[in-house]
Coordinates of C-alpha atoms and ligand atoms in Angstrom, one line a residue:
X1 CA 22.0 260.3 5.8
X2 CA 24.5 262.6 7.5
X3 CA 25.6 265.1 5.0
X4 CA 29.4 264.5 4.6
X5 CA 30.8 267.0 2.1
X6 CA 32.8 269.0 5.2
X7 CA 33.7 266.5 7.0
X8 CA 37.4 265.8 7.6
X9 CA 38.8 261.9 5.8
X10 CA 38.9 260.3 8.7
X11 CA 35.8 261.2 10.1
X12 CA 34.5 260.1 6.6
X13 CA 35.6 256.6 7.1
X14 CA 33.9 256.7 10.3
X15 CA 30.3 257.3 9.0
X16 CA 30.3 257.0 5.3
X17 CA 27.5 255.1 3.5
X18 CA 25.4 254.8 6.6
X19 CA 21.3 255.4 6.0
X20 CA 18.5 255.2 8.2
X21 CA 17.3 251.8 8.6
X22 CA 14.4 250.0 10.8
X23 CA 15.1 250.5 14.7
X24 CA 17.7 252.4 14.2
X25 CA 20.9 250.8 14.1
X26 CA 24.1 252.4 14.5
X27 CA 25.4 250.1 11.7
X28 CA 23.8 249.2 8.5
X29 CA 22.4 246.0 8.9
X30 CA 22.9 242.5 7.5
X31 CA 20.8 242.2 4.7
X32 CA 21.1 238.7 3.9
X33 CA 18.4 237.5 1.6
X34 CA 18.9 236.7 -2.3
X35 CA 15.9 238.6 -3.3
X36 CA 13.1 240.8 -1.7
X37 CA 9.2 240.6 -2.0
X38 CA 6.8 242.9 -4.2
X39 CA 4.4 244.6 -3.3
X40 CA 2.1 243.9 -6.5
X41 CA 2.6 242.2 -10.0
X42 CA 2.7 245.9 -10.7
X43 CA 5.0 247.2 -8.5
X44 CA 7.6 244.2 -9.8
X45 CA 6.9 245.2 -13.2
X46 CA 8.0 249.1 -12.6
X47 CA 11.1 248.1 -10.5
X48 CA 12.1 245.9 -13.6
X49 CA 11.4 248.9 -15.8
X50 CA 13.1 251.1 -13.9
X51 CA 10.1 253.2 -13.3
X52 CA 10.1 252.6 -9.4
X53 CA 12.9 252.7 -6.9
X54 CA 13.5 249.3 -4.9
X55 CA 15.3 246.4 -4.2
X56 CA 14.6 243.5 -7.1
X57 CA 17.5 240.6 -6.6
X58 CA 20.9 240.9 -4.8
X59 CA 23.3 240.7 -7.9
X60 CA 21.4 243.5 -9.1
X61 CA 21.2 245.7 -5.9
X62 CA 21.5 245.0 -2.0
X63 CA 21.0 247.3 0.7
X64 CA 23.9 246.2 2.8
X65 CA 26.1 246.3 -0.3
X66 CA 24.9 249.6 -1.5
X67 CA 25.8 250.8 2.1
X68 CA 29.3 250.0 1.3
X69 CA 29.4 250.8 -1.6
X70 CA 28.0 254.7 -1.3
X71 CA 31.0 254.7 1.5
X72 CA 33.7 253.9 -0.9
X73 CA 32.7 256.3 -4.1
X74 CA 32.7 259.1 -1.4
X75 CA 36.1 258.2 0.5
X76 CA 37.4 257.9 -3.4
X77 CA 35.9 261.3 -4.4
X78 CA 34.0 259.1 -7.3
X79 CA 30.2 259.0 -8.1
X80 CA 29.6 255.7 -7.7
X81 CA 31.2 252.2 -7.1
X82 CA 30.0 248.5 -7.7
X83 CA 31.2 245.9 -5.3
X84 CA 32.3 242.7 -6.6
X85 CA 33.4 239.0 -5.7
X86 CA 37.2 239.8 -6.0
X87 CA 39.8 242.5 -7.2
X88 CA 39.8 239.9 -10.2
X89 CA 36.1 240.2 -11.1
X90 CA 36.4 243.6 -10.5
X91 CA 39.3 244.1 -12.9
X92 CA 37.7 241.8 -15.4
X93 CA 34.1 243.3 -15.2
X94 CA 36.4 247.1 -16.3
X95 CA 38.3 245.6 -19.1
X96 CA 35.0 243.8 -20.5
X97 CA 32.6 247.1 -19.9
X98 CA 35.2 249.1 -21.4
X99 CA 36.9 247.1 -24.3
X100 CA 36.0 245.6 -27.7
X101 CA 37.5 243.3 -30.6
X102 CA 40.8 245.5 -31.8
X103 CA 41.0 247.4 -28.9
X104 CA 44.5 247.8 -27.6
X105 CA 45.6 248.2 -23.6
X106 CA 48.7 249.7 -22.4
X107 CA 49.7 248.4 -18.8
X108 CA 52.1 248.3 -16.2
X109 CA 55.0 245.8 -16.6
X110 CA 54.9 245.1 -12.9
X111 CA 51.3 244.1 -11.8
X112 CA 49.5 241.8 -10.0
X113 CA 50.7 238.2 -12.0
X114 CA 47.0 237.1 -12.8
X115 CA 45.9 240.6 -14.3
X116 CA 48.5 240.6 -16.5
X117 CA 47.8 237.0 -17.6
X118 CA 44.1 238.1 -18.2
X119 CA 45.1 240.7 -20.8
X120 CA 48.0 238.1 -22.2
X121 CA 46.0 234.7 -22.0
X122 CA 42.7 235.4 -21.8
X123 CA 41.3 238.7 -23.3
X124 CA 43.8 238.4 -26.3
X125 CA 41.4 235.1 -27.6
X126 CA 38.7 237.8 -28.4
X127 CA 41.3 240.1 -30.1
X128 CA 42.4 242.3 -27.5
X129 CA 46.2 243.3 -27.6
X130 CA 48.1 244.8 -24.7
X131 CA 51.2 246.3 -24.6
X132 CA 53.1 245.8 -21.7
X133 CA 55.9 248.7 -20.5
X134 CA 57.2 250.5 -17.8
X135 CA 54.8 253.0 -16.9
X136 CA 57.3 254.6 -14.1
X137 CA 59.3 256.0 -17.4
X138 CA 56.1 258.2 -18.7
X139 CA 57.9 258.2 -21.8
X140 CA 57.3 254.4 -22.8
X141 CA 53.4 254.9 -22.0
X142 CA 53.6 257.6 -24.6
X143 CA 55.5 255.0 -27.5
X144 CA 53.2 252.4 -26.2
X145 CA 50.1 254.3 -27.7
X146 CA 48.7 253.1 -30.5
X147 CA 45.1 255.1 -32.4
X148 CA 43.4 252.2 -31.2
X149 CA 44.6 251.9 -27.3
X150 CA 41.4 252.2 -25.6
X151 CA 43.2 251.8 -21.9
X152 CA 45.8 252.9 -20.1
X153 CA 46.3 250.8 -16.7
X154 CA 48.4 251.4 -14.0
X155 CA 49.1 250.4 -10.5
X156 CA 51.3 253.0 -8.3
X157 CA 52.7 251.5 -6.3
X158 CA 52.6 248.3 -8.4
X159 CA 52.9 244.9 -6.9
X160 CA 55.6 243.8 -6.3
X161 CA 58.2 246.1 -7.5
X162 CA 56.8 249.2 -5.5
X163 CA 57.3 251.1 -8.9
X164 CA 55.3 254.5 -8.8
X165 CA 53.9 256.2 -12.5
X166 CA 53.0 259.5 -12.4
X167 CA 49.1 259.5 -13.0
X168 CA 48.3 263.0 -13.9
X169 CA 50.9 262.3 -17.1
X170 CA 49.7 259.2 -17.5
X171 CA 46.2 260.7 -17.6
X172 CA 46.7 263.3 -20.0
X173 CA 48.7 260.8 -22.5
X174 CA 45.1 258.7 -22.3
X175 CA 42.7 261.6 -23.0
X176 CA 45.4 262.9 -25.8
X177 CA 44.0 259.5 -27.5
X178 CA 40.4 259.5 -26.4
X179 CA 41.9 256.9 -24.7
X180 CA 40.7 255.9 -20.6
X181 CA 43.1 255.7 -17.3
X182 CA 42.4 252.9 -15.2
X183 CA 43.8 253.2 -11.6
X184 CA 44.7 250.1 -9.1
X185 CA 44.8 251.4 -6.4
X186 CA 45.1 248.7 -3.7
X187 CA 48.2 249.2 -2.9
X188 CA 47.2 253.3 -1.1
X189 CA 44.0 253.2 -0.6
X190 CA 41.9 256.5 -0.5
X191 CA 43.6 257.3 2.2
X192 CA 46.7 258.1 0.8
X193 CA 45.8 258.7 -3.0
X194 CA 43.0 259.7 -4.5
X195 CA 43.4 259.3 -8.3
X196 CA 40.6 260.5 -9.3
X197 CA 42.1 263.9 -8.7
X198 CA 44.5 263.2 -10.8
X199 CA 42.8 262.6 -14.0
X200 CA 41.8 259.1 -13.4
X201 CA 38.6 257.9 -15.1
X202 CA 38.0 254.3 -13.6
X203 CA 39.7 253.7 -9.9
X204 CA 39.3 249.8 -8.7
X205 CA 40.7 248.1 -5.6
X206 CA 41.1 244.4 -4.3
X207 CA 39.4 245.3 -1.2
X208 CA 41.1 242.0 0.1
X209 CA 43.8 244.0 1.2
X210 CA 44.1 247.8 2.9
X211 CA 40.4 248.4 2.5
X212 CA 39.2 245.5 4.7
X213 CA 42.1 245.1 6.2
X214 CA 41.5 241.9 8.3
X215 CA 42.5 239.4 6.2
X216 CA 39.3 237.9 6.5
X217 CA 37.6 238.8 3.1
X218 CA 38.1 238.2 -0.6
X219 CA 36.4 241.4 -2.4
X220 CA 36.6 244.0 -4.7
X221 CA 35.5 247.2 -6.0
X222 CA 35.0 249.5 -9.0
X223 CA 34.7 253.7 -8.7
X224 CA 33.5 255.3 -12.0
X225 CA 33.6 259.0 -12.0
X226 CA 30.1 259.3 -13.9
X227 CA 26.9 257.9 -13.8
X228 CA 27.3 256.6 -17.9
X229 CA 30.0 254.4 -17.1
X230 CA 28.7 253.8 -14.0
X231 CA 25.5 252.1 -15.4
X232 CA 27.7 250.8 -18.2
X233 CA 29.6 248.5 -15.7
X234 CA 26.4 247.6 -13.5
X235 CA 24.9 246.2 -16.5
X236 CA 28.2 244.2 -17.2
X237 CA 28.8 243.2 -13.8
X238 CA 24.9 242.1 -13.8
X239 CA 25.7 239.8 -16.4
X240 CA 29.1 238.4 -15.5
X241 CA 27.6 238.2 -11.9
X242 CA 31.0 238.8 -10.2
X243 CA 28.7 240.4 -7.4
X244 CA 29.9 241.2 -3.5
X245 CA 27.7 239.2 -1.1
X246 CA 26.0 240.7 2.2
X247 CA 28.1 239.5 4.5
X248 CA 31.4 240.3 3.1
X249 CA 30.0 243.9 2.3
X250 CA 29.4 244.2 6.0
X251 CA 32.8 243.2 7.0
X252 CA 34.3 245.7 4.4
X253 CA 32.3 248.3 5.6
X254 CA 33.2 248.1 8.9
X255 CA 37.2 247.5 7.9
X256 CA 36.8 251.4 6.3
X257 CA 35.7 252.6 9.8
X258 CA 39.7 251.9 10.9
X259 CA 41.1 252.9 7.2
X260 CA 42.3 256.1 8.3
X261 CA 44.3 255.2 11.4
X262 CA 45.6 251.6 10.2
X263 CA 47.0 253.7 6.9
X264 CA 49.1 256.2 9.3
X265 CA 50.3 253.0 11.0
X266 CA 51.3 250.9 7.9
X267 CA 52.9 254.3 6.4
X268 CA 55.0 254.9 9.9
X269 CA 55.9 250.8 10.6
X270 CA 56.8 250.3 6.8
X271 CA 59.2 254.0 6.5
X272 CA 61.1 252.5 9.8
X273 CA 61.3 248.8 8.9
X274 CA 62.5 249.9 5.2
X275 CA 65.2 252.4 6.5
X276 CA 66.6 249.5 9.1
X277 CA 66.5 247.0 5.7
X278 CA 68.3 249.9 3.5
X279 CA 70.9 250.2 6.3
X280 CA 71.6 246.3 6.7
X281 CA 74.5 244.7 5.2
X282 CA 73.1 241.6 4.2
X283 CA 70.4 243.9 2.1
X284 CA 71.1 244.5 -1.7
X285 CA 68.4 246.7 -2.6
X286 CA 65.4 248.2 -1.1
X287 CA 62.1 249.5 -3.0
X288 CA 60.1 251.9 -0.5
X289 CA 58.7 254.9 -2.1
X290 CA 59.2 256.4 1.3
X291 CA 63.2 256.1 0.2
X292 CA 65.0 258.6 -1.3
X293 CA 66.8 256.0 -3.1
X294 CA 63.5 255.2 -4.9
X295 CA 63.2 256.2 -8.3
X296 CA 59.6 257.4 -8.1
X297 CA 60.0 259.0 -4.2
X298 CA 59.4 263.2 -6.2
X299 CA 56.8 261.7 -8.4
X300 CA 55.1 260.3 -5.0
X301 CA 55.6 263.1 -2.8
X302 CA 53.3 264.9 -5.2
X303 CA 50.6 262.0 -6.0
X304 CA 50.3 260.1 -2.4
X305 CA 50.2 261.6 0.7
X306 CA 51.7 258.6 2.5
X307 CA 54.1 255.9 1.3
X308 CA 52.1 252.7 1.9
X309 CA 52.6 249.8 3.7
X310 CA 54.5 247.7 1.3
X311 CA 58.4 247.0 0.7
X312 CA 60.0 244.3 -1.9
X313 CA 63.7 244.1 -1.3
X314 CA 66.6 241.7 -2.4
X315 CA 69.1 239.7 0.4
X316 CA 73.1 239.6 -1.0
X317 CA 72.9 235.6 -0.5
X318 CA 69.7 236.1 -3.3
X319 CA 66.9 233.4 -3.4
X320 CA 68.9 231.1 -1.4
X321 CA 68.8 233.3 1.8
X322 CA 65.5 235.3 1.0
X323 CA 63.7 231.5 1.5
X324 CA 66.1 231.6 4.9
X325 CA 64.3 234.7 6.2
X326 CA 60.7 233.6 5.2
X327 CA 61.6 230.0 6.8
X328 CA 62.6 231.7 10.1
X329 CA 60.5 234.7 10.9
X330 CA 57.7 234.3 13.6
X331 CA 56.0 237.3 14.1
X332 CA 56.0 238.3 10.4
X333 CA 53.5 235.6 8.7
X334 CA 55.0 233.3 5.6
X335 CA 51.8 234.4 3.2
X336 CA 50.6 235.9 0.1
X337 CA 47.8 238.8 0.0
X338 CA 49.0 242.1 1.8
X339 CA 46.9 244.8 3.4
X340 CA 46.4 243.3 6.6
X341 CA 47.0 244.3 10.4
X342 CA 49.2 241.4 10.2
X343 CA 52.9 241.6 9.0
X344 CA 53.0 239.2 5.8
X345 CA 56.0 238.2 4.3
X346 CA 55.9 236.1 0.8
X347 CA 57.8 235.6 -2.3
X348 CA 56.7 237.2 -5.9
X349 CA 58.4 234.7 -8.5
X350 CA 57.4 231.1 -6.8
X351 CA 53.8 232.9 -5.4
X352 CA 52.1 235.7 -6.3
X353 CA 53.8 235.8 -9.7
X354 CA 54.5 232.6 -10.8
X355 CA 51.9 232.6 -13.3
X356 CA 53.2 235.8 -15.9
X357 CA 56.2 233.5 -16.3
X358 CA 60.5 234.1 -15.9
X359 CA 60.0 236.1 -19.2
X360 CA 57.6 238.8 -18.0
X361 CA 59.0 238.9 -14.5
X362 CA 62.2 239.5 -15.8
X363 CA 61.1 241.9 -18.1
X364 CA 59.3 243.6 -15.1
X365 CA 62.4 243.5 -13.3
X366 CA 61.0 240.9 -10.3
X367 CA 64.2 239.2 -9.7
X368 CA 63.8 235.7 -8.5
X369 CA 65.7 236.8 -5.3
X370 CA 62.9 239.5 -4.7
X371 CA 61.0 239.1 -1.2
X372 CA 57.9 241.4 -0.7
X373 CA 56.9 242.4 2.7
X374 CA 53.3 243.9 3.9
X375 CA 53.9 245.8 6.6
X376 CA 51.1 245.5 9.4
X377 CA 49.9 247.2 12.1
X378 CA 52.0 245.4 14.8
X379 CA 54.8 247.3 16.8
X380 CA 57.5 247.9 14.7
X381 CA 60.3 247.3 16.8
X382 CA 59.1 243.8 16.7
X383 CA 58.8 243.4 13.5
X384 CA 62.2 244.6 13.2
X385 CA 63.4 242.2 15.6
X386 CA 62.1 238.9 13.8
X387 CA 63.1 240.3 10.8
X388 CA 66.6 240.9 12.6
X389 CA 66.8 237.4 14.1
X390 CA 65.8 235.9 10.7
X391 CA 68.6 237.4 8.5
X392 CA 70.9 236.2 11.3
X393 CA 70.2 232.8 10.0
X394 CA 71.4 233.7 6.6
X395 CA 74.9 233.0 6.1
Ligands
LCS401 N1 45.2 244.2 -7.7 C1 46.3 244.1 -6.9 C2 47.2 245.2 -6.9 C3 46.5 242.9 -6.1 O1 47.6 242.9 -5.4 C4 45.6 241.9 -6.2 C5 45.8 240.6 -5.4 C6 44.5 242.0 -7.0 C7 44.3 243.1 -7.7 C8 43.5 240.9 -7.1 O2 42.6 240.9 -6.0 P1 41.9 239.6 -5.5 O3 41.1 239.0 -6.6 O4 42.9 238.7 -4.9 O5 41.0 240.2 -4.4 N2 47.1 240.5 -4.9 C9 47.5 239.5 -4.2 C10 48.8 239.4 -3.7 O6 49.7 240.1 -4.0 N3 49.0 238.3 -3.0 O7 47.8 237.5 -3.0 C11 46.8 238.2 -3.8

């Protein structure tokens, strides 16, 4: 394997993860098969007991998914990542590796809808309570903590109100409490943040999104920073069997080739298509942390090292002429995920956050007029045209 340590990020995405395999190929191949042959009775007994090295079963290990994964732990700066089914089975593997009975979470107000409702709905049946606040004032992460919080969990930016914590605070307020910080973070990517250089101790993506990038995969991953929690989630993931397949492991890894340069262009279309919104007068409010009007943009500056690809903003007419805009673009697509070389335009409180209820959103401050854009790779003066012809429906 090429030796990668002094190579430069992009260059990183380009050939991260890559072995040698049989004849050679450039790119790892396609190892579709559920499980792989023994050599012996004996040699299948010492791969079980961990006394050989090997391939056994792909839930357990896969050579196309290891690929993949080795790629991402390095472009993370982690020691090792696990890839799995979703960003949901990901996230739920981390909670369930990590929590017990009368364990207590603090999280993010504004998340993604269904991880939220996992901690609220699901993990409270086995006596896990979560306290939800808003981790962009540090201050409330501090009140939230309780002797038993086992897990701080963030998102920065957090879908879909864009809102940015400081993660080296949030870090040190965990490990004041022997407590652990769990980092989202979908919405930067490597690229752009790295939080395990800022005192995070579990990173995790939806690699539906920036990481694949082609809006053709549903996946997700998990970075731990040592090899103890490492092999503390393999053995959960194992047995939840939330596992990545071959195929989608292969598309991923090839979607990190681009990362680098599809990042620079989400960061330089979103900055321009926010400042035009910011400067409309049919625009309320903006949330860019590109934008100095964004509460988190000094926090950013020194945690990211671009702004992202993704914008929520609020119309004047409200709901009523947010659905006008998402009825009449063309170029920008009417959809929910984000991440993608396409433009997607979609609404949190009847989509993507429907299910944390009016309460929580409001609580979160996801007003129902709220419209969340993912900016893609397209031009952007085109992008700002449909957006520009649709608000000229709005009356
Ligand atoms: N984390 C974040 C920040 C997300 O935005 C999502 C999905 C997930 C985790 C879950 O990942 P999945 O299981 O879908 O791979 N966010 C979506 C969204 O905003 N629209 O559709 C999905």
């Amino acid at each position: 394997m090429l030796q990668n340590k002094n190579l430069h990020f992009d260059s990183k995405c380009v050939h991260s993860g890559i072995s040698e395999y049989e004849f050679g190929p450039v790119v790892p191949p396609i190892y579709q098969t559920s499980t792989f042959k023994f050599e012996s009775a004996e040699h299948g007994a010492s791969l079980f007991k961990g006394e050989a090295e090997g391939y056994i079963y792909t839930r357990m290990k896969n050579p196309t998914i290891e690929a993949m994964e080795n790629s991402i732990a390095e472009l993370e700066g982690g020691h090792k990542a696990l890839g799995c089914a979703s960003g949901m089975a990901a996230i739920s593997t981390v909670f369930t590796a990590l929590l017990k009975a009368g364990d207590h979470v603090v999280c993010s107000k504004s998340v993604y809808g269904p991880t939220l409702t996992l901690l609220q709905s699901v993990l409270s049946k086995f006596n896990i309570e979560s306290t939800f606040v808003d981790t962009e004032a540090t201050e409330q992460i501090k009140q939230a903590i309780k002797p038993n919080t086992r897990i701080v969990y963030v998102e920065s930016p957090a879908n879909p109100m864009i809102s940015i914590t400081d993660i080296d605070a949030a870090a040190k307020l965990a490990h004041n409490n022997k407590a652990l910080l769990v980092v989202d973070n979908t919405f930067m990517s490597p690229a752009l943040q790295q939080p395990f250089k800022l005192g995070a101790d579990v990173v995790l993506h939806s690699m539906t999104k920036f990481l694949n990038g082609h809006a053709d995969v549903v996946a997700g991953i998990i970075i731990t920073k040592d090899e103890e929690m490492y092999l503390n989630m393999r053995k959960t993931l194992n047995q939840l069997g939330g596992v990545i397949d071959p195929f989608n492991s292969f598309l991923v890894h090839r979607g990190l080739k681009t990362l680098s340069i599809r990042m620079q262009r989400h960061c330089e279309n979103a900055m321009l298509i926010a400042e035009y919104l910011e400067k409309h007068p049919k625009i309320k409010w903006v949330r860019y942390p590109g934008l100095k009007s964004h509460p988190g943009y000094n926090v950013g500056l020194k945690q990211h090292a671009g702004h992202g690809g993704m914008i929520s903003f609020e119309l004047n007419g409200g709901f009523k002429a947010g659905e006008t805009v998402m009825n009449n673009v063309k170029l920008c697509q009417l959809a929910v995920s984000l991440g993608g070389v396409e433009t997607l335009i979609q609404h949190p409180a009847s989509m993507t956050h429907l299910s944390m209820g009016a309460e929580a959103r409001k609580s979160a401050g996801i007003t129902e007029g709220l419209v969340r854009l993912s900016v893609g790779i397209e031009n952007a003066n085109d992008i700002i045209s449909d957006l520009e012809q649709a608000l000229s429906k709005t009356s």
